PDB file of N, CA and C in Angstrom:
ATOM      1  N   ASN A   1      10.228 -47.128  71.152  1.00 88.00           N
ATOM      2  CA  ASN A   1       8.772 -46.276  71.157  1.00 88.00           C
ATOM      3  C   ASN A   1       7.497 -46.546  70.696  1.00 88.00           C
ATOM      4  N   VAL A   2       6.674 -45.563  71.203  1.00 95.00           N
ATOM      5  CA  VAL A   2       5.732 -45.507  70.865  1.00 95.00           C
ATOM      6  C   VAL A   2       5.417 -45.112  69.498  1.00 95.00           C
ATOM      7  N   ILE A   3       6.358 -44.383  69.405  1.00 94.00           N
ATOM      8  CA  ILE A   3       6.020 -43.229  67.817  1.00 94.00           C
ATOM      9  C   ILE A   3       6.391 -43.567  66.426  1.00 94.00           C
ATOM     10  N   ARG A   4       7.399 -44.505  66.502  1.00 94.00           N
ATOM     11  CA  ARG A   4       7.518 -45.934  65.558  1.00 94.00           C
ATOM     12  C   ARG A   4       7.251 -46.914  65.636  1.00 94.00           C
ATOM     13  N   LEU A   5       6.293 -47.421  67.042  1.00 95.00           N
ATOM     14  CA  LEU A   5       4.739 -47.818  67.021  1.00 95.00           C
ATOM     15  C   LEU A   5       3.886 -48.013  65.797  1.00 95.00           C
ATOM     16  N   ILE A   6       3.089 -46.133  66.119  1.00 96.00           N
ATOM     17  CA  ILE A   6       2.525 -45.759  65.178  1.00 96.00           C
ATOM     18  C   ILE A   6       3.168 -45.275  64.168  1.00 96.00           C
ATOM     19  N   SER A   7       4.115 -45.456  63.614  1.00 96.00           N
ATOM     20  CA  SER A   7       4.186 -44.707  62.118  1.00 96.00           C
ATOM     21  C   SER A   7       4.176 -46.166  61.553  1.00 96.00           C
ATOM     22  N   HIS A   8       4.593 -46.931  62.318  1.00 96.00           N
ATOM     23  CA  HIS A   8       4.859 -48.859  61.156  1.00 96.00           C
ATOM     24  C   HIS A   8       3.003 -48.929  61.330  1.00 96.00           C
ATOM     25  N   CYS A   9       2.155 -48.373  62.225  1.00 97.00           N
ATOM     26  CA  CYS A   9       0.749 -49.050  62.118  1.00 97.00           C
ATOM     27  C   CYS A   9       0.329 -47.702  60.691  1.00 97.00           C
ATOM     28  N   ILE A  10       0.361 -46.891  60.675  1.00 97.00           N
ATOM     29  CA  ILE A  10      -0.180 -45.798  59.739  1.00 97.00           C
ATOM     30  C   ILE A  10       0.288 -46.663  58.661  1.00 97.00           C
ATOM     31  N   CYS A  11       1.983 -46.603  58.675  1.00 96.00           N
ATOM     32  CA  CYS A  11       2.953 -46.433  57.100  1.00 96.00           C
ATOM     33  C   CYS A  11       1.573 -48.075  56.802  1.00 96.00           C
ATOM     34  N   TYR A  12       1.189 -49.056  57.214  1.00 96.00           N
ATOM     35  CA  TYR A  12       0.932 -49.893  57.093  1.00 96.00           C
ATOM     36  C   TYR A  12      -1.056 -49.556  56.477  1.00 96.00           C
ATOM     37  N   ILE A  13      -1.574 -49.442  57.764  1.00 95.00           N
ATOM     38  CA  ILE A  13      -3.119 -49.486  57.118  1.00 95.00           C
ATOM     39  C   ILE A  13      -3.258 -48.947  55.660  1.00 95.00           C
ATOM     40  N   TYR A  14      -2.237 -47.263  55.811  1.00 95.00           N
ATOM     41  CA  TYR A  14      -1.984 -46.375  54.099  1.00 95.00           C
ATOM     42  C   TYR A  14      -1.970 -46.997  53.633  1.00 95.00           C
ATOM     43  N   ASN A  15      -0.919 -48.234  53.169  1.00 94.00           N
ATOM     44  CA  ASN A  15      -0.394 -49.257  52.620  1.00 94.00           C
ATOM     45  C   ASN A  15      -2.099 -49.971  51.912  1.00 94.00           C
ATOM     46  N   PHE A  16      -2.455 -50.242  52.781  1.00 93.00           N
ATOM     47  CA  PHE A  16      -3.307 -51.724  52.738  1.00 93.00           C
ATOM     48  C   PHE A  16      -4.585 -50.580  51.858  1.00 93.00           C
ATOM     49  N   SER A  17      -5.144 -49.752  51.996  1.00 92.00           N
ATOM     50  CA  SER A  17      -5.831 -48.531  52.113  1.00 92.00           C
ATOM     51  C   SER A  17      -5.909 -48.602  50.440  1.00 92.00           C
ATOM     52  N   TYR A  18      -4.415 -47.988  50.411  1.00 90.00           N
ATOM     53  CA  TYR A  18      -3.922 -47.730  48.645  1.00 90.00           C
ATOM     54  C   TYR A  18      -4.374 -48.280  48.066  1.00 90.00           C
ATOM     55  N   SER A  19      -3.407 -49.673  48.563  1.00 88.00           N
ATOM     56  CA  SER A  19      -3.980 -50.885  47.659  1.00 88.00           C
ATOM     57  C   SER A  19      -5.417 -51.319  47.345  1.00 88.00           C
ATOM     58  N   SER A  20      -6.017 -51.324  48.435  1.00 82.00           N
ATOM     59  CA  SER A  20      -7.885 -52.107  48.506  1.00 82.00           C
ATOM     60  C   SER A  20      -8.417 -50.659  47.541  1.00 82.00           C
ATOM     61  N   ARG A  21      -8.189 -49.031  47.073  1.00 77.00           N
ATOM     62  CA  ARG A  21      -8.739 -47.744  46.984  1.00 77.00           C
ATOM     63  C   ARG A  21      -8.222 -48.588  44.948  1.00 77.00           C
ATOM     64  N   SER A  22      -7.205 -49.153  44.705  1.00 70.00           N
ATOM     65  CA  SER A  22      -6.726 -49.194  43.844  1.00 70.00           C
ATOM     66  C   SER A  22      -7.503 -49.850  42.974  1.00 70.00           C
TER      67      SER A  22
END
């Protein structure tokens, strides 16, 4: 499923952004 892949990417990017922001 594409949605699953996108969701995973978003989750990964979100986590990375959050970590970098901290």
